[in-house]
Coordinates of C-alpha atoms and ligand atoms in Angstrom, one line a residue:
M1 CA 117.4 148.9 94.0
K2 CA 115.6 145.8 95.0
K3 CA 113.3 145.3 98.0
Q4 CA 112.9 141.6 98.2
F5 CA 115.6 139.0 97.8
E6 CA 116.0 135.3 97.2
L7 CA 118.4 134.2 99.9
V8 CA 120.3 131.1 101.0
A9 CA 122.1 130.4 104.2
T10 CA 124.9 127.9 103.5
V11 CA 125.6 125.3 106.1
A12 CA 127.9 122.3 106.7
A13 CA 126.4 118.9 105.7
G14 CA 124.3 117.4 108.5
L15 CA 123.4 120.7 110.1
E16 CA 120.8 122.0 107.6
A17 CA 117.9 121.3 109.9
V18 CA 119.5 123.3 112.8
V19 CA 119.8 126.3 110.5
G20 CA 116.2 125.8 109.3
R21 CA 115.1 125.9 112.9
E22 CA 117.1 129.0 113.6
L23 CA 115.6 130.8 110.6
R24 CA 112.0 129.8 111.6
E25 CA 112.7 131.1 115.1
L26 CA 113.7 134.4 113.5
G27 CA 110.4 134.4 111.7
Y28 CA 111.5 133.3 108.2
D29 CA 109.7 130.5 106.2
C30 CA 112.4 128.4 104.7
Q31 CA 113.2 125.3 102.6
V32 CA 115.9 123.0 103.8
E33 CA 118.2 121.5 101.0
N34 CA 121.5 119.8 100.9
G35 CA 124.1 122.2 102.3
R36 CA 121.8 125.2 102.3
V37 CA 118.5 126.6 103.5
R38 CA 116.5 128.9 101.2
F39 CA 114.4 131.8 102.3
Q40 CA 113.2 135.2 101.1
G41 CA 113.5 138.6 102.7
D42 CA 114.4 142.3 102.4
S43 CA 117.5 144.2 103.5
S44 CA 116.5 143.7 107.2
A45 CA 116.6 139.9 106.6
I46 CA 120.1 140.2 105.2
I47 CA 121.2 142.1 108.3
E48 CA 119.3 140.1 110.8
T49 CA 120.3 136.6 109.6
N50 CA 124.0 137.5 109.4
L51 CA 123.8 138.9 112.9
W52 CA 121.8 136.1 114.4
L53 CA 122.4 132.7 112.7
R54 CA 124.6 130.6 114.9
A55 CA 125.1 127.4 112.9
A56 CA 125.3 128.8 109.3
D57 CA 128.4 129.5 107.2
R58 CA 127.2 132.4 105.1
V59 CA 124.1 134.2 103.8
K60 CA 124.1 134.7 100.0
I61 CA 121.7 136.5 97.6
V62 CA 120.6 134.3 94.7
V63 CA 120.9 136.7 91.7
G64 CA 119.5 134.1 89.3
S65 CA 119.5 130.6 87.9
F66 CA 119.5 129.4 84.3
P67 CA 120.6 126.4 82.1
A68 CA 124.2 126.7 80.9
K69 CA 125.7 123.9 78.8
T70 CA 128.0 126.1 76.7
F71 CA 130.1 129.2 77.5
E72 CA 127.8 131.2 75.2
E73 CA 124.8 130.2 77.3
L74 CA 126.7 131.0 80.5
F75 CA 127.7 134.5 79.1
Q76 CA 124.1 135.3 78.0
G77 CA 122.6 133.9 81.2
V78 CA 124.9 136.0 83.4
F79 CA 124.5 139.1 81.2
A80 CA 120.7 138.8 81.5
L81 CA 120.7 139.1 85.3
D82 CA 119.8 142.4 86.9
W83 CA 123.3 143.4 88.0
E84 CA 122.3 147.1 88.0
N85 CA 120.2 146.4 91.0
Y86 CA 123.1 145.3 93.1
L87 CA 126.4 146.8 91.8
P88 CA 126.8 150.5 91.8
L89 CA 129.3 152.1 89.5
G90 CA 132.8 151.6 91.0
A91 CA 131.9 148.4 92.8
R92 CA 134.6 145.7 93.0
F93 CA 133.0 142.4 91.9
P94 CA 135.4 139.5 91.8
I95 CA 134.0 136.2 90.7
S96 CA 135.4 134.8 93.9
K97 CA 134.3 131.2 93.3
A98 CA 133.1 128.9 90.5
K99 CA 132.1 125.4 91.2
C100 CA 131.0 122.9 88.5
V101 CA 129.5 119.5 89.4
K102 CA 128.2 116.9 86.9
S103 CA 128.0 119.5 84.1
K104 CA 129.3 119.9 80.6
L105 CA 131.1 123.1 81.7
H106 CA 133.8 122.0 84.0
N107 CA 136.7 124.4 83.6
E108 CA 136.2 126.5 86.7
P109 CA 138.7 129.3 85.9
S110 CA 137.0 129.7 82.5
V111 CA 133.6 129.9 84.1
Q112 CA 134.9 132.7 86.3
A113 CA 136.5 134.6 83.4
I114 CA 133.3 134.4 81.2
S115 CA 131.1 135.3 84.0
K116 CA 133.2 138.3 84.8
K117 CA 133.1 139.5 81.2
A118 CA 129.3 139.2 81.2
V119 CA 128.9 141.3 84.3
V120 CA 131.4 143.9 83.0
K121 CA 129.5 144.1 79.7
K122 CA 126.2 144.5 81.4
L123 CA 127.4 147.3 83.7
Q124 CA 129.2 149.1 80.8
K125 CA 125.9 149.1 79.0
Y126 CA 123.8 150.1 82.0
Y127 CA 126.1 152.9 83.1
A128 CA 126.8 153.9 79.5
R129 CA 130.6 153.4 79.8
P130 CA 132.6 152.8 76.6
E131 CA 133.3 149.2 75.8
G132 CA 137.0 148.2 75.8
I133 CA 137.9 150.5 78.7
P134 CA 137.9 148.5 81.9
L135 CA 135.5 149.6 84.6
M136 CA 137.1 151.3 87.6
E137 CA 136.8 148.9 90.6
N138 CA 137.7 150.9 93.7
G139 CA 134.4 150.9 95.7
P140 CA 132.7 148.4 98.0
E141 CA 133.1 144.7 97.3
F142 CA 130.5 142.3 96.1
K143 CA 131.8 138.8 95.9
I144 CA 130.1 136.9 93.1
E145 CA 129.9 133.1 93.1
V146 CA 128.8 130.8 90.2
S147 CA 127.8 127.2 90.8
I148 CA 126.9 124.9 88.0
L149 CA 125.1 121.7 89.0
K150 CA 123.9 119.3 86.3
D151 CA 124.1 122.1 83.6
Q152 CA 122.0 124.6 85.7
A153 CA 124.0 127.7 86.7
T154 CA 123.1 129.6 89.8
V155 CA 124.7 132.9 90.6
F156 CA 125.1 134.3 94.1
I157 CA 126.4 137.5 95.8
D158 CA 127.9 136.8 99.2
T159 CA 126.6 139.2 101.9
T160 CA 128.7 137.8 104.7
G161 CA 132.4 138.3 104.1
S162 CA 134.6 136.1 106.2
S163 CA 132.6 133.1 107.2
L164 CA 130.0 133.4 110.0
F165 CA 131.9 131.0 112.2
K166 CA 134.4 133.8 112.7
R167 CA 132.6 135.6 115.5
G168 CA 135.6 137.8 116.3
Y169 CA 136.3 136.6 119.8
R170 CA 138.7 133.8 119.1
T171 CA 142.1 135.1 118.2
E172 CA 144.0 132.3 119.9
K173 CA 142.7 128.9 119.1
G174 CA 145.3 126.2 120.0
G175 CA 145.9 123.1 117.9
A176 CA 142.6 121.6 117.0
P177 CA 139.7 124.0 117.6
I178 CA 136.1 123.3 116.6
K179 CA 134.4 125.9 114.5
E180 CA 132.2 128.2 116.4
N181 CA 129.1 127.5 114.3
M182 CA 129.6 123.8 114.6
A183 CA 129.9 124.1 118.4
A184 CA 126.7 126.2 118.4
A185 CA 124.9 123.6 116.3
I186 CA 126.0 120.7 118.6
L187 CA 124.7 122.6 121.6
Q188 CA 121.4 123.1 119.9
L189 CA 121.3 119.4 118.9
S190 CA 122.0 118.4 122.6
N191 CA 119.5 118.4 125.4
W192 CA 121.3 121.1 127.3
Y193 CA 119.3 124.1 128.5
P194 CA 120.6 127.1 130.3
D195 CA 119.2 125.8 133.6
K196 CA 121.4 122.7 133.5
P197 CA 125.1 122.4 134.5
L198 CA 127.4 122.2 131.4
I199 CA 131.0 120.9 131.4
D200 CA 133.4 120.7 128.6
P201 CA 136.3 118.6 130.1
T202 CA 138.5 119.0 127.0
C203 CA 137.7 122.6 126.4
G204 CA 140.7 123.8 124.5
S205 CA 140.1 127.4 123.4
G206 CA 136.7 127.3 125.2
T207 CA 134.4 127.3 122.1
F208 CA 131.6 125.2 123.5
C209 CA 131.4 127.1 126.8
I210 CA 131.5 130.5 125.1
E211 CA 128.8 129.5 122.5
A212 CA 126.7 128.1 125.3
V213 CA 126.7 131.4 127.2
M214 CA 125.9 133.3 124.0
I215 CA 122.9 131.0 123.4
A216 CA 121.7 131.2 127.1
R217 CA 122.0 135.0 127.2
N218 CA 120.4 135.4 123.8
M219 CA 123.5 137.2 122.5
A220 CA 123.6 137.6 118.7
P221 CA 126.8 135.9 117.6
G222 CA 127.6 138.5 115.0
L223 CA 127.5 141.6 117.3
R224 CA 131.3 141.8 117.6
R225 CA 132.2 141.6 113.9
T226 CA 131.4 143.3 110.6
F227 CA 129.9 141.9 107.3
S228 CA 130.4 142.6 103.6
F229 CA 126.9 144.1 103.3
E230 CA 127.9 146.9 105.7
E231 CA 129.9 148.5 102.9
W232 CA 127.0 148.5 100.4
N233 CA 125.3 151.8 99.5
W234 CA 121.9 150.3 99.2
I235 CA 121.7 148.8 102.7
D236 CA 120.8 151.7 104.9
D237 CA 123.3 152.4 107.7
R238 CA 120.5 153.4 110.0
L239 CA 118.7 150.1 109.5
I240 CA 122.0 148.3 110.4
Y241 CA 122.4 150.4 113.4
E242 CA 118.8 149.8 114.6
I243 CA 119.0 146.0 114.1
R244 CA 122.3 145.9 116.0
Q245 CA 120.9 148.1 118.8
K246 CA 117.8 145.9 119.1
A247 CA 120.1 142.8 119.3
S248 CA 122.2 144.4 122.1
Q249 CA 119.0 145.1 124.0
K250 CA 117.9 141.5 123.8
I251 CA 120.8 140.2 125.8
D252 CA 119.5 138.5 128.9
R253 CA 121.8 139.5 131.7
D254 CA 119.8 138.1 134.6
I255 CA 119.9 134.4 134.0
T256 CA 122.2 132.3 136.3
L257 CA 124.5 129.8 134.6
D258 CA 126.6 126.9 135.6
I259 CA 129.2 126.4 132.9
M260 CA 132.7 125.0 133.3
G261 CA 135.5 124.3 130.9
T262 CA 138.5 122.3 131.9
D263 CA 141.6 121.1 130.0
I264 CA 144.8 119.3 130.8
D265 CA 146.8 122.1 129.2
A266 CA 147.3 125.2 131.3
R267 CA 148.1 127.3 128.3
M268 CA 144.8 126.4 126.7
I269 CA 143.0 127.5 129.9
E270 CA 144.6 130.9 129.6
I271 CA 143.6 131.1 125.9
A272 CA 140.0 130.0 126.7
K273 CA 139.8 132.7 129.4
E274 CA 141.0 135.4 127.0
N275 CA 138.6 134.3 124.3
A276 CA 135.7 134.4 126.8
Q277 CA 136.7 137.9 127.9
K278 CA 136.7 139.0 124.3
A279 CA 133.3 137.5 123.7
G280 CA 132.0 139.4 126.7
V281 CA 131.2 136.2 128.7
G282 CA 134.3 136.1 130.9
N283 CA 132.3 136.1 134.1
D284 CA 130.0 133.3 133.1
I285 CA 132.4 130.5 132.8
T286 CA 134.7 128.7 135.2
F287 CA 137.8 127.6 133.4
K288 CA 140.4 125.5 135.2
Q289 CA 143.2 123.2 134.5
M290 CA 142.3 119.6 135.1
R291 CA 142.6 116.2 133.6
V292 CA 139.4 114.7 132.3
Q293 CA 140.3 111.6 134.4
D294 CA 139.8 113.7 137.6
L295 CA 136.3 114.9 136.7
R296 CA 133.7 114.3 139.5
S297 CA 130.4 116.0 140.3
D298 CA 127.6 115.8 142.9
K299 CA 125.3 117.8 140.7
I300 CA 122.5 116.1 138.7
N301 CA 121.0 116.3 135.2
G302 CA 124.0 118.0 133.8
V303 CA 125.4 117.8 130.3
I304 CA 129.0 117.0 129.2
I305 CA 130.1 118.1 125.8
S306 CA 133.5 117.0 124.7
N307 CA 135.7 117.1 121.6
P308 CA 138.7 115.0 122.8
P309 CA 141.8 114.5 120.7
Y310 CA 141.3 112.1 117.8
G311 CA 144.7 110.6 117.3
E312 CA 145.3 111.4 113.7
R313 CA 148.8 109.8 113.7
L314 CA 149.3 106.1 114.5
S315 CA 151.7 107.0 117.3
D316 CA 148.8 108.8 119.1
D317 CA 146.6 105.8 119.0
Q318 CA 147.6 104.2 122.3
G319 CA 147.2 107.4 124.3
V320 CA 143.8 108.1 122.7
T321 CA 142.5 104.6 123.4
K322 CA 143.5 105.0 127.1
L323 CA 141.9 108.4 127.3
Y324 CA 138.6 107.2 125.8
E325 CA 138.6 104.2 128.3
E326 CA 139.2 106.6 131.2
M327 CA 136.5 108.9 130.0
G328 CA 134.1 106.0 130.0
Q329 CA 135.1 105.2 133.6
V330 CA 134.8 108.7 135.0
F331 CA 131.5 109.5 133.1
A332 CA 129.8 106.3 134.2
P333 CA 128.9 107.3 137.7
L334 CA 127.3 110.5 136.4
T335 CA 124.2 108.6 135.6
T336 CA 121.8 111.5 135.4
W337 CA 124.1 113.5 133.1
S338 CA 123.9 113.4 129.3
K339 CA 127.2 113.1 127.4
F340 CA 127.9 114.3 123.8
I341 CA 131.3 113.3 122.5
L342 CA 132.5 114.4 119.1
T343 CA 135.3 112.3 117.5
S344 CA 136.4 110.9 114.2
D345 CA 137.5 107.7 115.8
E346 CA 135.1 105.0 114.6
G347 CA 136.2 102.6 117.4
F348 CA 135.1 105.2 120.0
E349 CA 132.3 103.2 121.6
A350 CA 134.4 100.1 122.1
K351 CA 137.1 102.1 123.8
Y352 CA 134.7 104.2 125.9
G353 CA 133.0 101.0 127.0
S354 CA 129.4 101.5 126.0
K355 CA 127.2 102.0 123.0
A356 CA 125.8 105.4 122.2
D357 CA 122.0 105.9 122.5
K358 CA 122.3 107.9 119.3
K359 CA 125.0 108.7 116.7
R360 CA 125.0 111.6 114.3
K361 CA 127.4 112.0 111.3
L362 CA 128.9 115.5 111.0
Y363 CA 131.8 117.2 109.2
N364 CA 134.4 119.2 111.1
G365 CA 135.7 121.0 108.0
T366 CA 136.4 118.1 105.7
L367 CA 136.9 115.5 108.4
K368 CA 134.0 113.1 109.0
V369 CA 133.2 112.9 112.7
D370 CA 130.5 111.4 114.7
L371 CA 128.6 112.9 117.6
Y372 CA 128.1 110.1 120.1
Q373 CA 125.1 110.8 122.3
Y374 CA 124.5 109.2 125.7
F375 CA 121.4 110.4 127.5
G376 CA 121.1 110.8 131.2
E377 CA 118.7 108.5 133.1
R378 CA 115.7 110.9 133.2
V379 CA 115.9 111.6 129.5
K380 CA 116.2 107.9 128.8
R381 CA 113.0 107.2 130.8
Q382 CA 111.2 109.9 129.0
I383 CA 112.2 108.4 125.6
K384 CA 111.0 105.0 126.7
A385 CA 107.7 106.2 128.1
Ligands
LIG401 N1 136.9 122.0 121.4 C1 138.2 122.6 121.6 C2 139.3 121.8 121.0 C3 139.5 120.5 121.7 S1 141.0 119.7 121.2 C4 138.2 124.0 121.0 O1 137.3 124.5 120.5 O2 139.3 124.6 121.1 C5 141.3 118.6 122.5 C6 141.7 119.2 123.8 O3 141.8 118.1 124.7 C7 143.1 119.8 123.8 O4 143.0 121.2 124.2 C8 143.9 119.0 124.8 O5 144.8 119.8 125.6 C9 142.8 118.4 125.7 N2 143.2 117.1 126.4 C10 143.9 116.1 125.9 N3 144.1 115.2 126.8 C11 143.3 115.6 127.9 C12 143.1 115.0 129.2 N4 143.5 113.9 129.5 N5 142.3 115.7 130.0 C13 141.8 116.9 129.7 N6 142.0 117.5 128.5 C14 142.8 116.8 127.6

């Protein structure tokens, strides 16, 4: 089996640099591209990045890349790759995804079917199985993905399984949750550090608060879930165990935190508490029912992160406008606090009553949203100086 792999961490548009930084912090050199970050590594890298990356979606192995303008070229290209280094006899290997962009080959189901045939043929040859008799597929799963961009095919094996945003702690999520990896990315884009107070006044299922504790305590986000690679025979179980053990030992239990989540909806507060318990951070967050309109604080240099309702239906518009106005009014006296507000409402600044110091375009799933950033006085002075 192989020792060294070409890897990519896939990531939502706009957050590539955050994942690049996370990879460098883990000690991997990397190249940031649109929607993904490339790096190299061995089996430990596959384990470690799945366990530790907070803002990425998935980690995939790049099996190979080749030009493919015809189905014949696609078949030969897939056949030529070293599948025997990845897929043991008995492996299940669905071509789980095919994506064609700006390419002659554009029929995605056919790309899937041809690619499958090519891998089957390669394995039949390598394992000396008779052609014409299907391979038994009852072992560990290796999900294969084919992407064809401008007639260049790239073939991946997904190492992750269900997307990395699924940390395993959020079973109840309420109506409009933010993805865990997006919340972690926004916290890393903000100027919040664990020594500052943090409030999410529209906390819903508690995602921002929970991710903040996990960052502050250096808790690996993947500790409470499993990954596809854990089924694979060529990734050593002991190595997985060791890297998981090491991650558990890195948790910083001493640091004192000041993190609060509030929401108008008492049911959401119950859900947030439950999720925090499941994430192992139940004692680190104060959750309470409150209207954002009632938010006051004597503390200084804190950070507010909020993902208020957007008003997707016209009938919600009035309520949302009023809510944004009121947010502007209650946040204004908190002059030393920085505020980060995520909404798809392009008229947000007018309703809130002041222009953001900085705006950043992001995608919450397929919905375009903006992160409106208002910096506290001290930060503003530092920027000016
Ligand atoms: N980020 C959250 C989702 C937020 S959805 C998560 O990850 O789950 C918006 C939340 O704002 C909802 O939970 C809703 O109950 C709350 N909300 C709406 N109006 C509010 C108000 N006036 N004060 C406080 N919270 C409010």
